[in-house]
PDB file of C-alpha atoms in Angstrom:
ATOM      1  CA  UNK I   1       0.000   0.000   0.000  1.00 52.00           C
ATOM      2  CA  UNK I   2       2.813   2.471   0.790  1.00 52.00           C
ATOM      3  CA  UNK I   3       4.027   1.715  -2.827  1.00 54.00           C
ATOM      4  CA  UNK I   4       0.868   2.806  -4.268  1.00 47.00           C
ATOM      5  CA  UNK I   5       1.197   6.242  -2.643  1.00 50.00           C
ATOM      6  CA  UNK I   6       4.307   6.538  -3.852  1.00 54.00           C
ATOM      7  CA  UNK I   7       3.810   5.679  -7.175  1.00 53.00           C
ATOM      8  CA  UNK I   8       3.564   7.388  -9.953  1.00 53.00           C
ATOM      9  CA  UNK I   9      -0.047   6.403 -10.764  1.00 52.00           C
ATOM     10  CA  UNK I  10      -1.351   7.999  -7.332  1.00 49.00           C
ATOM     11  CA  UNK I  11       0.396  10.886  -8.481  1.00 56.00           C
ATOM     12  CA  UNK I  12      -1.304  11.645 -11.356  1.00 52.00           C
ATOM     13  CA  UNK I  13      -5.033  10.933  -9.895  1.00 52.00           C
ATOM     14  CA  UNK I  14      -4.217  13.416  -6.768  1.00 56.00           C
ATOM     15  CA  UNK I  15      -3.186  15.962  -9.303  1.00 55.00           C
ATOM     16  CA  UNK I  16      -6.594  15.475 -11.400  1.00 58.00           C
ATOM     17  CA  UNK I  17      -8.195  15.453  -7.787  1.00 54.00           C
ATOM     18  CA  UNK I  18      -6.978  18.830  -7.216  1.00 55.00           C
ATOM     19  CA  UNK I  19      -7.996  20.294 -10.110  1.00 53.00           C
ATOM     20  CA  UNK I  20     -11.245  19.219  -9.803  1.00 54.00           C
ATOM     21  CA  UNK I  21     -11.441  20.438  -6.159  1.00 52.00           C
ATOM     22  CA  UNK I  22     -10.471  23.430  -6.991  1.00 56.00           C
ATOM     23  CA  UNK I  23     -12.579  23.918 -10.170  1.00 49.00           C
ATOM     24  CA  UNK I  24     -15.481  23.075  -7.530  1.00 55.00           C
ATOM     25  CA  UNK I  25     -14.449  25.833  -5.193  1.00 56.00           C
ATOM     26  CA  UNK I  26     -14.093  27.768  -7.792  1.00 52.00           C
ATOM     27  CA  UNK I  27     -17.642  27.547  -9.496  1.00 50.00           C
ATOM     28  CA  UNK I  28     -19.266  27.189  -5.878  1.00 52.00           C
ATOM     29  CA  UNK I  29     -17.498  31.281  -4.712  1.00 55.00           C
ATOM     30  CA  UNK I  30     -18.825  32.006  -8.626  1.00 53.00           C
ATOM     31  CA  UNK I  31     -21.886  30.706  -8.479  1.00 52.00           C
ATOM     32  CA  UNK I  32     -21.629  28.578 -11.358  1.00 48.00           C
ATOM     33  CA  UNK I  33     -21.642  24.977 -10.486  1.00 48.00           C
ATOM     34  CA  UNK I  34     -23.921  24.029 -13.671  1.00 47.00           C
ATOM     35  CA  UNK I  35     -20.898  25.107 -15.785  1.00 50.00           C
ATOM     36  CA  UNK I  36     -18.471  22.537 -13.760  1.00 48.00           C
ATOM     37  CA  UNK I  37     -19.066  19.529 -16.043  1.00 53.00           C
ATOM     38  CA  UNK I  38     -18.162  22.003 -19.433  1.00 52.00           C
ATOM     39  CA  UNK I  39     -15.027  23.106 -17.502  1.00 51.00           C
ATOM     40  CA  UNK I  40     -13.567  19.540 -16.319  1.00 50.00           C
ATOM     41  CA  UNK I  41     -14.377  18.852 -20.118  1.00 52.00           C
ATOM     42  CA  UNK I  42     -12.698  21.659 -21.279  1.00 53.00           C
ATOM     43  CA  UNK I  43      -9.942  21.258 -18.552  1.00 53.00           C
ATOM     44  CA  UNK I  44      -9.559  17.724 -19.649  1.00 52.00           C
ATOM     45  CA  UNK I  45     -10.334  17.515 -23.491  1.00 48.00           C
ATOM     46  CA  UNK I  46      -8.375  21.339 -24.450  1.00 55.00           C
ATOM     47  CA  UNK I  47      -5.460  19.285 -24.611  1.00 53.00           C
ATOM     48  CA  UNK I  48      -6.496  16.373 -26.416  1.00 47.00           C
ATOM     49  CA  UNK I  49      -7.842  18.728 -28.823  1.00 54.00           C
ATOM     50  CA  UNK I  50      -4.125  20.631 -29.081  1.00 57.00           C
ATOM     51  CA  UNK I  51      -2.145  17.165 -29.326  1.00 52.00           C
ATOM     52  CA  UNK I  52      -5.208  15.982 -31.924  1.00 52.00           C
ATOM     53  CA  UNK I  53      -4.562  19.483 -33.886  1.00 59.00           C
ATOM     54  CA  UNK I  54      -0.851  18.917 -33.810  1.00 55.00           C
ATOM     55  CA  UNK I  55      -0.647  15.635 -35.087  1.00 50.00           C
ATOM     56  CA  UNK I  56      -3.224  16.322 -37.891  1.00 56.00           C
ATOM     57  CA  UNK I  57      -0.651  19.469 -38.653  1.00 61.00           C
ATOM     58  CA  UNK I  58       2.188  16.815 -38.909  1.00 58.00           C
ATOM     59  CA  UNK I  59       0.126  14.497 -41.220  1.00 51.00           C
ATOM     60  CA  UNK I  60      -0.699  17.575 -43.526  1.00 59.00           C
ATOM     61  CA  UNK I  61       2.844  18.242 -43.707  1.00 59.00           C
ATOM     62  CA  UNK I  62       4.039  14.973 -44.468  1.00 53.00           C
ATOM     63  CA  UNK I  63       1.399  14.774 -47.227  1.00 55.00           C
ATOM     64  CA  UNK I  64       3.098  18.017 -48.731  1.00 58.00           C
ATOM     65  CA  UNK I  65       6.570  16.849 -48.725  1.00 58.00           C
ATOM     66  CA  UNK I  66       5.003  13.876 -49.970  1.00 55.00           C
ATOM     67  CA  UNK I  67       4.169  16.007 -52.868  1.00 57.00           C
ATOM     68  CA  UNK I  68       6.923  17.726 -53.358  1.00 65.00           C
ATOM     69  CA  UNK I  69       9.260  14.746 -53.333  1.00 74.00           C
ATOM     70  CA  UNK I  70       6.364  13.272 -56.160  1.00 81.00           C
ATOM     71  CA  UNK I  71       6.979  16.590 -58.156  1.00 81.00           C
ATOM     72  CA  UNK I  72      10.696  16.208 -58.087  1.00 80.00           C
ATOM     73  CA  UNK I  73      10.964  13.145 -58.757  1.00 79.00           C
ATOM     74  CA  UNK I  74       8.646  13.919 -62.200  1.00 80.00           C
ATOM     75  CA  UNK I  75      11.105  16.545 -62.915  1.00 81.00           C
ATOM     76  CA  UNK I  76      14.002  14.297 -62.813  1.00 82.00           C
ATOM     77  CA  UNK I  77      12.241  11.366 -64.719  1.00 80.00           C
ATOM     78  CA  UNK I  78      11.890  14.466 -67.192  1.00 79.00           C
ATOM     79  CA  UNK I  79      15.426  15.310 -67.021  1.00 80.00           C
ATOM     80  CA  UNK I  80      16.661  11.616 -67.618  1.00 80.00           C
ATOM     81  CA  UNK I  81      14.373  11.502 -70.760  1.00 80.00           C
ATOM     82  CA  UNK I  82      16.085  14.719 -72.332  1.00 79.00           C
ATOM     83  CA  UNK I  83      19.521  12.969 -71.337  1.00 75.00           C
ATOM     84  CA  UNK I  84      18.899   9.875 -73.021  1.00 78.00           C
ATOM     85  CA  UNK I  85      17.310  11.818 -75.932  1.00 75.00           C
ATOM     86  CA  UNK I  86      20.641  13.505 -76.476  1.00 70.00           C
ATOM     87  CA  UNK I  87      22.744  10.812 -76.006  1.00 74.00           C
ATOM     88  CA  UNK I  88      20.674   9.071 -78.742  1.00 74.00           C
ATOM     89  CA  UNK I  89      21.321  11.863 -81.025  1.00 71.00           C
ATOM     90  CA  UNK I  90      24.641  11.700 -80.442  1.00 72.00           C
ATOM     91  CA  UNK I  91      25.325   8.166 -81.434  1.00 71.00           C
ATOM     92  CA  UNK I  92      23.268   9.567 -84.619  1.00 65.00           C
ATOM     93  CA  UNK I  93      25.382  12.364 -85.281  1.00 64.00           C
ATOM     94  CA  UNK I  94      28.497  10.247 -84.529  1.00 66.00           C
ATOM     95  CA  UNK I  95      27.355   7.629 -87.023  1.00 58.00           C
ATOM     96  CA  UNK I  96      27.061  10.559 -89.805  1.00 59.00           C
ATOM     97  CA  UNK I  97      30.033  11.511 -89.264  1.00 64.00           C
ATOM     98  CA  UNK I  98      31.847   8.417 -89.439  1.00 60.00           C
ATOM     99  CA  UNK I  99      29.781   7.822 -92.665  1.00 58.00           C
ATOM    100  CA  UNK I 100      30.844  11.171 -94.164  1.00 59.00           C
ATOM    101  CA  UNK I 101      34.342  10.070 -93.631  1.00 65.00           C
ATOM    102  CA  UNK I 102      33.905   6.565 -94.890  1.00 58.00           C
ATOM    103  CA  UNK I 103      32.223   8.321 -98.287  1.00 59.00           C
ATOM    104  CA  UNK I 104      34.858  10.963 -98.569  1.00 59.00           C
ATOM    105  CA  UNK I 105      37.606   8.268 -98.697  1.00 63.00           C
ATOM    106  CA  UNK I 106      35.452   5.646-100.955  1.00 56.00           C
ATOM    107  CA  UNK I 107      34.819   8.553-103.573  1.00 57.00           C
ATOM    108  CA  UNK I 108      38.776   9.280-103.261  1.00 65.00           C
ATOM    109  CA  UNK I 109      39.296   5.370-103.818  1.00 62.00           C
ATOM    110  CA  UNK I 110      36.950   5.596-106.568  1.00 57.00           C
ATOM    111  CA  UNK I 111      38.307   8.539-108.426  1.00 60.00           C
ATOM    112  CA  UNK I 112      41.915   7.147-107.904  1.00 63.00           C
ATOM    113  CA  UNK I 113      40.734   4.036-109.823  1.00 61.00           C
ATOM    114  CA  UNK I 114      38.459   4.460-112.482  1.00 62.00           C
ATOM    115  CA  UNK I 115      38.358   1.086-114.319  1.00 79.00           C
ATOM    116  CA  UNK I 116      37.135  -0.554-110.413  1.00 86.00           C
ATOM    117  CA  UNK I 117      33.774  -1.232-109.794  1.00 90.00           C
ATOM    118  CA  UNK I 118      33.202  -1.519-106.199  1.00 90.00           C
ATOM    119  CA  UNK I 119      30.392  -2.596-103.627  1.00 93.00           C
ATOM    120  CA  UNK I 120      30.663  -1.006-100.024  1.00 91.00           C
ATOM    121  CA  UNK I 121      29.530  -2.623 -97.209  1.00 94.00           C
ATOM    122  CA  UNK I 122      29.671  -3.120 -92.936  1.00 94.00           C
ATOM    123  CA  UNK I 123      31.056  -5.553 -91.433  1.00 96.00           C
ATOM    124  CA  UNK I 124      28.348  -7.489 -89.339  1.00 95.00           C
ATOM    125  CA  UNK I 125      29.953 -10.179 -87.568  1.00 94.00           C
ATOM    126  CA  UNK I 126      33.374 -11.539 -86.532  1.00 89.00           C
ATOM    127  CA  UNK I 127      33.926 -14.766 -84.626  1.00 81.00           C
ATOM    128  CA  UNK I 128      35.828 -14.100 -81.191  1.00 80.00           C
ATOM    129  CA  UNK I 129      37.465 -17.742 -81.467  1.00 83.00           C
ATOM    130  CA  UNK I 130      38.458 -17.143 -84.514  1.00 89.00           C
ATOM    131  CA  UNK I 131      42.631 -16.142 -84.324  1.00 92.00           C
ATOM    132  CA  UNK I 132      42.763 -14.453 -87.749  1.00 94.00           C
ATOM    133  CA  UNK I 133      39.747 -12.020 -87.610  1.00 93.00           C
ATOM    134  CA  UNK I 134      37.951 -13.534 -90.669  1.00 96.00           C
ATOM    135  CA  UNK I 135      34.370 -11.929 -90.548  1.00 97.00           C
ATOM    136  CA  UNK I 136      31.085 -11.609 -92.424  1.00 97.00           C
ATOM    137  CA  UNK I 137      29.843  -8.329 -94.243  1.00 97.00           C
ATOM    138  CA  UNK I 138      26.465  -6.926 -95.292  1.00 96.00           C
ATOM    139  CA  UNK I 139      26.479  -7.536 -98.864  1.00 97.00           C
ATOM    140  CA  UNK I 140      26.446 -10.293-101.340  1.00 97.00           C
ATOM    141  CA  UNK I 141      25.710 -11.679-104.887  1.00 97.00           C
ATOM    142  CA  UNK I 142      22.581  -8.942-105.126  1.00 97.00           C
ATOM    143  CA  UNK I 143      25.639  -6.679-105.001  1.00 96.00           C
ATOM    144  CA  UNK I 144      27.523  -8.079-107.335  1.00 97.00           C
ATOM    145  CA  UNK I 145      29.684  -9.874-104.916  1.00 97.00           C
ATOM    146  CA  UNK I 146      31.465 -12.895-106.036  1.00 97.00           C
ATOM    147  CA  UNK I 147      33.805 -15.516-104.365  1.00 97.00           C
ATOM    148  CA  UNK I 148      37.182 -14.201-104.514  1.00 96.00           C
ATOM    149  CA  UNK I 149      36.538 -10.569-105.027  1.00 97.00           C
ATOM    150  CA  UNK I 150      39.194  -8.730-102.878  1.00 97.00           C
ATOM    151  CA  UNK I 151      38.183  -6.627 -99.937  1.00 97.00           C
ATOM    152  CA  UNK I 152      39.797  -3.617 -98.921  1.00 95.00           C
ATOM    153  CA  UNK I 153      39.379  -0.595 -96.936  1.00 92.00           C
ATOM    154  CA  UNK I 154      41.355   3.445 -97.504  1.00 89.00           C
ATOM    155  CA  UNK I 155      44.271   2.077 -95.720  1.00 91.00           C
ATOM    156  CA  UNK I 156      44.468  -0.886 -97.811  1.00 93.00           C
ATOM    157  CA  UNK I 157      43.604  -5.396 -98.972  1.00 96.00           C
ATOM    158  CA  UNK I 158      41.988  -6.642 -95.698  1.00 97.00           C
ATOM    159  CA  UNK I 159      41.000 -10.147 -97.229  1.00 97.00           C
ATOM    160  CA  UNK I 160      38.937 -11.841 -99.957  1.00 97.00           C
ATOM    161  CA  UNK I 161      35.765 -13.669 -99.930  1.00 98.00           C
ATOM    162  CA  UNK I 162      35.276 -16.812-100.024  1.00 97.00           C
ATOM    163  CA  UNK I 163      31.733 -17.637 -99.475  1.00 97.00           C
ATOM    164  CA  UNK I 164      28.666 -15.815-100.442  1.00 97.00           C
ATOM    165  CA  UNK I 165      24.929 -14.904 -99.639  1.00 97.00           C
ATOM    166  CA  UNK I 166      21.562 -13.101-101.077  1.00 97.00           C
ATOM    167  CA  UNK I 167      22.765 -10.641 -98.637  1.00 97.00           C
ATOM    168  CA  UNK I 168      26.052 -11.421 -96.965  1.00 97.00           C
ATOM    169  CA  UNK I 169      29.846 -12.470 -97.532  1.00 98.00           C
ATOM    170  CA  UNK I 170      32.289 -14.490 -95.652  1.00 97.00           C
ATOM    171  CA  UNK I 171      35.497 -12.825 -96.056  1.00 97.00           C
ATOM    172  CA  UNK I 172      38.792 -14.455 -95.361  1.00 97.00           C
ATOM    173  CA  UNK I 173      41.708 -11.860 -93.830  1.00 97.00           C
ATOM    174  CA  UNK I 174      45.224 -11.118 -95.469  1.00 97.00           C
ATOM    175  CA  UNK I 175      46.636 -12.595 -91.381  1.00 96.00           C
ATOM    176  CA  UNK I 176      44.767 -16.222 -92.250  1.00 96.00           C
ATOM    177  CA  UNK I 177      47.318 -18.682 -93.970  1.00 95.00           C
ATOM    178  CA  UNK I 178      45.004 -19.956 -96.737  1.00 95.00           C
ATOM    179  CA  UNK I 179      44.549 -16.375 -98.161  1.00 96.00           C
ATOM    180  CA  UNK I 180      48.216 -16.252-100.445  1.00 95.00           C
ATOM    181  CA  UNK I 181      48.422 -13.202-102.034  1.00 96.00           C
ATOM    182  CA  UNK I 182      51.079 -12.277-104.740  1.00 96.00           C
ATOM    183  CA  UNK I 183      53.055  -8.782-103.891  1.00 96.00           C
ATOM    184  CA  UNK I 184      56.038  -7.026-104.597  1.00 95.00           C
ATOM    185  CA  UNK I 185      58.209  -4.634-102.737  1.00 95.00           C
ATOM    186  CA  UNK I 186      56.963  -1.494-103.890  1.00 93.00           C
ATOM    187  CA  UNK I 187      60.659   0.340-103.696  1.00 93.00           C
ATOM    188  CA  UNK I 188      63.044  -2.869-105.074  1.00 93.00           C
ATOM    189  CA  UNK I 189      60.484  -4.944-107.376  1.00 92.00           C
ATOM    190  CA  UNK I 190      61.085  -7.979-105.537  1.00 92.00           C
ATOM    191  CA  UNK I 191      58.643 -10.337-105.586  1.00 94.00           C
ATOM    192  CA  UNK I 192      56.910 -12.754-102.937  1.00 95.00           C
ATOM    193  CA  UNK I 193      53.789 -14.210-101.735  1.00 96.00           C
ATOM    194  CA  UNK I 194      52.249 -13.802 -98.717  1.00 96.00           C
ATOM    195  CA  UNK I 195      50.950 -15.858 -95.827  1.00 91.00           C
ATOM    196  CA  UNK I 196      49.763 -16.122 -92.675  1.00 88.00           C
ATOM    197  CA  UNK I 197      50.954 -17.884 -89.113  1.00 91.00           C
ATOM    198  CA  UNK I 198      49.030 -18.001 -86.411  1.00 93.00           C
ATOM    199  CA  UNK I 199      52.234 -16.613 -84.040  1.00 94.00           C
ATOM    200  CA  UNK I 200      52.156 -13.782 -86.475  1.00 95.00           C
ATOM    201  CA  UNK I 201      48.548 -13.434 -86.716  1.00 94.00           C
ATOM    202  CA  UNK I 202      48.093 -13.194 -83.066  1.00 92.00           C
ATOM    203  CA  UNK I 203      50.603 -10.019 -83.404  1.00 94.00           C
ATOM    204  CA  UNK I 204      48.109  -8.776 -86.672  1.00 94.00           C
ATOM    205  CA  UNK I 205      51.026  -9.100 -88.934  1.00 96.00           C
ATOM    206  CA  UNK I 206      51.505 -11.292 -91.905  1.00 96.00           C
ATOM    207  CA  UNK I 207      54.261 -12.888 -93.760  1.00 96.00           C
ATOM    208  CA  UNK I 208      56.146 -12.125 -96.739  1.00 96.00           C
ATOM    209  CA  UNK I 209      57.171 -15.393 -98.412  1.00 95.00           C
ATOM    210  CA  UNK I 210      60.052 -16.341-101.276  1.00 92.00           C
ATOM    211  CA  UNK I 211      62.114 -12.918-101.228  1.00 94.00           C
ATOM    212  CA  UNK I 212      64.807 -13.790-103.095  1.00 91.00           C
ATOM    213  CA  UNK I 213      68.541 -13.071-100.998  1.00 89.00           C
ATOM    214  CA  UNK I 214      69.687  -9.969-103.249  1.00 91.00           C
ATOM    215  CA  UNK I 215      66.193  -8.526-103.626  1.00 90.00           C
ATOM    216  CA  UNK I 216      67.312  -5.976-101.723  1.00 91.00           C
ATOM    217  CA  UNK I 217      63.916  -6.031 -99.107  1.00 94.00           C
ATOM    218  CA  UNK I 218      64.605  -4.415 -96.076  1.00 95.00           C
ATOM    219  CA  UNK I 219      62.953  -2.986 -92.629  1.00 96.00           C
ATOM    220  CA  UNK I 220      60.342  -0.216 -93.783  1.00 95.00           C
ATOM    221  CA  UNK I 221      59.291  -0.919 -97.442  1.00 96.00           C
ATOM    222  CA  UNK I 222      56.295  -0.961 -98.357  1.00 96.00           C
ATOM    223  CA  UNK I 223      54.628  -3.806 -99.877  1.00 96.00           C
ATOM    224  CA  UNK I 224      51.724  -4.173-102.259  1.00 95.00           C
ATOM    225  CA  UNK I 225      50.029  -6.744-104.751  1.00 95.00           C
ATOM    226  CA  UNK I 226      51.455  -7.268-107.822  1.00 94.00           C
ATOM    227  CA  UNK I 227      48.786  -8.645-109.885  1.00 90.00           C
ATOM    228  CA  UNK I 228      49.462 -12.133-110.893  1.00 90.00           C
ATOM    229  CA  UNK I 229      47.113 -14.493-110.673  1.00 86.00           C
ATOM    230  CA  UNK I 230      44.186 -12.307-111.824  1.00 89.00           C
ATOM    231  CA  UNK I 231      42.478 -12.452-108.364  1.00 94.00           C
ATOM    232  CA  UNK I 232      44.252  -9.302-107.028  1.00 95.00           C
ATOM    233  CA  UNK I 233      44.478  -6.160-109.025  1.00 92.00           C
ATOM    234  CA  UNK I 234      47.674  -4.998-109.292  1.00 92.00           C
ATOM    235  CA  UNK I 235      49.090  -2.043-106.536  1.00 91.00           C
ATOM    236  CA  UNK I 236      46.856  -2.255-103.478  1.00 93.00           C
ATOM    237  CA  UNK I 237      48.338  -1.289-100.207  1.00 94.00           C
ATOM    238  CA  UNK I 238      48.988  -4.528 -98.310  1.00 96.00           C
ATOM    239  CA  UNK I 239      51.436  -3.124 -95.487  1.00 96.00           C
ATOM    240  CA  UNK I 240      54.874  -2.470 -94.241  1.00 97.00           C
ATOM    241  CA  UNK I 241      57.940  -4.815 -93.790  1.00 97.00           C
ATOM    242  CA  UNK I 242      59.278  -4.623 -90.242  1.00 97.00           C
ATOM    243  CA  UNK I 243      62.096  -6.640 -90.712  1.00 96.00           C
ATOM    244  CA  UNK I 244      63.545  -9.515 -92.588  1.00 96.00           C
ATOM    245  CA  UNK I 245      64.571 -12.784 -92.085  1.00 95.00           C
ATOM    246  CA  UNK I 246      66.375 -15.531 -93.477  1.00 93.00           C
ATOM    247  CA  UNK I 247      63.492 -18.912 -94.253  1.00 89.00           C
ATOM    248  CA  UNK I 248      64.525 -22.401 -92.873  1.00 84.00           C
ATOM    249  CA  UNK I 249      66.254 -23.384 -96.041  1.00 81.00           C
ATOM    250  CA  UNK I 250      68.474 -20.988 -95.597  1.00 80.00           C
ATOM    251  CA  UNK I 251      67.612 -20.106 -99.340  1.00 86.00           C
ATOM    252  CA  UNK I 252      65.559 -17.284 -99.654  1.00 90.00           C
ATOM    253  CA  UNK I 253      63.994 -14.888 -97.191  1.00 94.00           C
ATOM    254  CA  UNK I 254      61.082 -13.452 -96.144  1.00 96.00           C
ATOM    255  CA  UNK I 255      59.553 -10.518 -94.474  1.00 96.00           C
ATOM    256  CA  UNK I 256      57.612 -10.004 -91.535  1.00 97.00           C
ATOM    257  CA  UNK I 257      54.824  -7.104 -92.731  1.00 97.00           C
ATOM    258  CA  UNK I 258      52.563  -5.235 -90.761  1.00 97.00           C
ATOM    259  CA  UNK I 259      49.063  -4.271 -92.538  1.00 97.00           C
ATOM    260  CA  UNK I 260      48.157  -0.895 -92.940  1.00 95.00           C
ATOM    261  CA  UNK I 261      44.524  -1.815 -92.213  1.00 95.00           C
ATOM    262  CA  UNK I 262      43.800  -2.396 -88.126  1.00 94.00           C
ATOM    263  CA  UNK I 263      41.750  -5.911 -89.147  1.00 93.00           C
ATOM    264  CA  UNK I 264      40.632  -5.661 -85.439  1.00 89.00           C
ATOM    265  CA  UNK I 265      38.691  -2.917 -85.830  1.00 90.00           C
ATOM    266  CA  UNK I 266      37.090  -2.918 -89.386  1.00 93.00           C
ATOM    267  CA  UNK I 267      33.452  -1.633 -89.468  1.00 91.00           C
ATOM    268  CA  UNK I 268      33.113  -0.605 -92.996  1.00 92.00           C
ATOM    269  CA  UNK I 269      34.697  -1.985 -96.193  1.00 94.00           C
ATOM    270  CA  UNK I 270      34.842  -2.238-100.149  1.00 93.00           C
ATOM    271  CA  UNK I 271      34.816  -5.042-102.629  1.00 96.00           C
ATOM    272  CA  UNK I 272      36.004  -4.582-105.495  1.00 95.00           C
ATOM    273  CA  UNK I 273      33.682  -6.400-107.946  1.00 95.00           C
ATOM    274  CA  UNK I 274      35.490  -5.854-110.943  1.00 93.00           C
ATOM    275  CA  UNK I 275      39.120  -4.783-112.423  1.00 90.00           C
ATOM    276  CA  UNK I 276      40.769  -4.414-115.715  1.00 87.00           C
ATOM    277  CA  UNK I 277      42.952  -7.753-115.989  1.00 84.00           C
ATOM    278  CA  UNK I 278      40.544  -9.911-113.446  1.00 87.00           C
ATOM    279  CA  UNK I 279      40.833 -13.580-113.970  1.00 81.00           C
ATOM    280  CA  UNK I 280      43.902 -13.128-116.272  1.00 75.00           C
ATOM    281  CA  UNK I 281      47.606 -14.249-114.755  1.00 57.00           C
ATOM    282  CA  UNK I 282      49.717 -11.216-115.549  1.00 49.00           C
ATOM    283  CA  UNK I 283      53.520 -12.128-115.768  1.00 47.00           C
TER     284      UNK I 283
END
């Protein structure tokens, strides 16, 4: 029992006890006990009604920042949407430009050769496991296209193709070793064929086959097809020589030549459908 009078329980209910004492000597000295039940209610509910107010206050506030973040969040979702617009119309505008670039160059290829007749095309596919970056382009026999029509980019012969579509070609690249081309050293006139390893694929160079000992060939000449055999026409840019070596027979030599063309990265090429001299072995 002495714990309940100190509690805080038998606090509270003396403290409500007072007040209502004294609200009843109060009204009695006034003369107004009919008003005492209004003023315990007022006494008692005033509060309520201020916590009740404040709390709806908070909820209405909440609700607006609830709003706001809503708005904001509609603004940003805006904002992203213009973003990715532009960035979308910036691959477009990059793609023009590369195109411009690529058509400058082809019409410069063009005018350079005038007896060519050419077919342009993308390169849609290459195969990852493949080590000599063979690949497959967009056009095909509706284009002209025929098997062993050479390829070749501004820079120079990427490959020839080998198998063909409607649509598509299979193109085989200068670095594989069935694709033998026959070139010359543009500055001595020494002849060779080329051919690829895969050691020396791996590196994106090729080989330079059958160089005769007093050709002459050395470190930075520049090497290019020679025209026999009718398949190649006769002075396209094959690449560089980087340095030369004596063969296994200890007969002749050969070069080790890096392509002008990066075959890694190839995205748009030309085939050149027909040549003065194709199909005819020039000597």
């Amino acid at each position: 029992m002495k714990d309940f009078f100190k509690s805080f329980g038998f606090k509270v209910l003396a403290a409500i006890a007072l007040v209502l004492v004294g609200v009843m000597i109060y009204a009695a000295s006034t003369g107004g006990m009919a008003t005492i039940p209004s003023m315990i209610s007022g006494a008692i509910l005033t509060p309520l009604q201020s916590a009740a107010s404040a709390v709806s206050d908070g909820l209405n506030s909440f609700a607006g920042m609830f709003g706001s973040s809503t708005e904001l969040q509609k603004q940003i979702d805006e904002l992203q949407a213009e973003l990715n617009d532009y960035r979308n119309k910036q691959v477009e505008l990059d793609a023009l430009r590369e195109q411009n670039e690529w058509l400058k160059e082809y019409l410069n290829i063009i005018e350079q050769d005038n007896d060519y007749q050419f077919a342009d095309a993308r390169v849609i596919a290459i195969d990852p496991a493949d080590k000599y970056n063979n690949f497959t382009i967009s056009a095909g026999t509706l284009s002209g296209i025929s098997v062993n029509d050479p390829v070749i980019t501004p820079e120079g012969l990427v490959g020839v193709v080998y198998e063909t579509g409607l649509n598509y070609s299979k193109v085989r690249s200068i670095l594989d070793p069935e694709t033998q081309v026959s070139a010359t050293v543009s500055r001595t006139r020494n002849n060779g064929v080329t051919g690829g390893t895969l050691s020396l694929a791996q590196e994106g160079k090729l080989k330079l086959g059958f160089l005769s000992r007093d050709g002459g060939a050395e470190a930075g000449d520049m090497v290019i097809t020679s025209g026999m055999g009718g398949i190649y026409p006769a002075g396209l840019l094959i690449g560089e020589i980087e340095e030369v070596l004596p063969e296994s027979d200890g007969m002749t030599l050969y070069g080790v030549v890096k392509p002008y063309a990066d075959l890694s990265r190839l995205s748009q090429v030309l085939v050149i459908t027909e040549f003065s001299g194709q199909g005819e072995a020039v000597e």
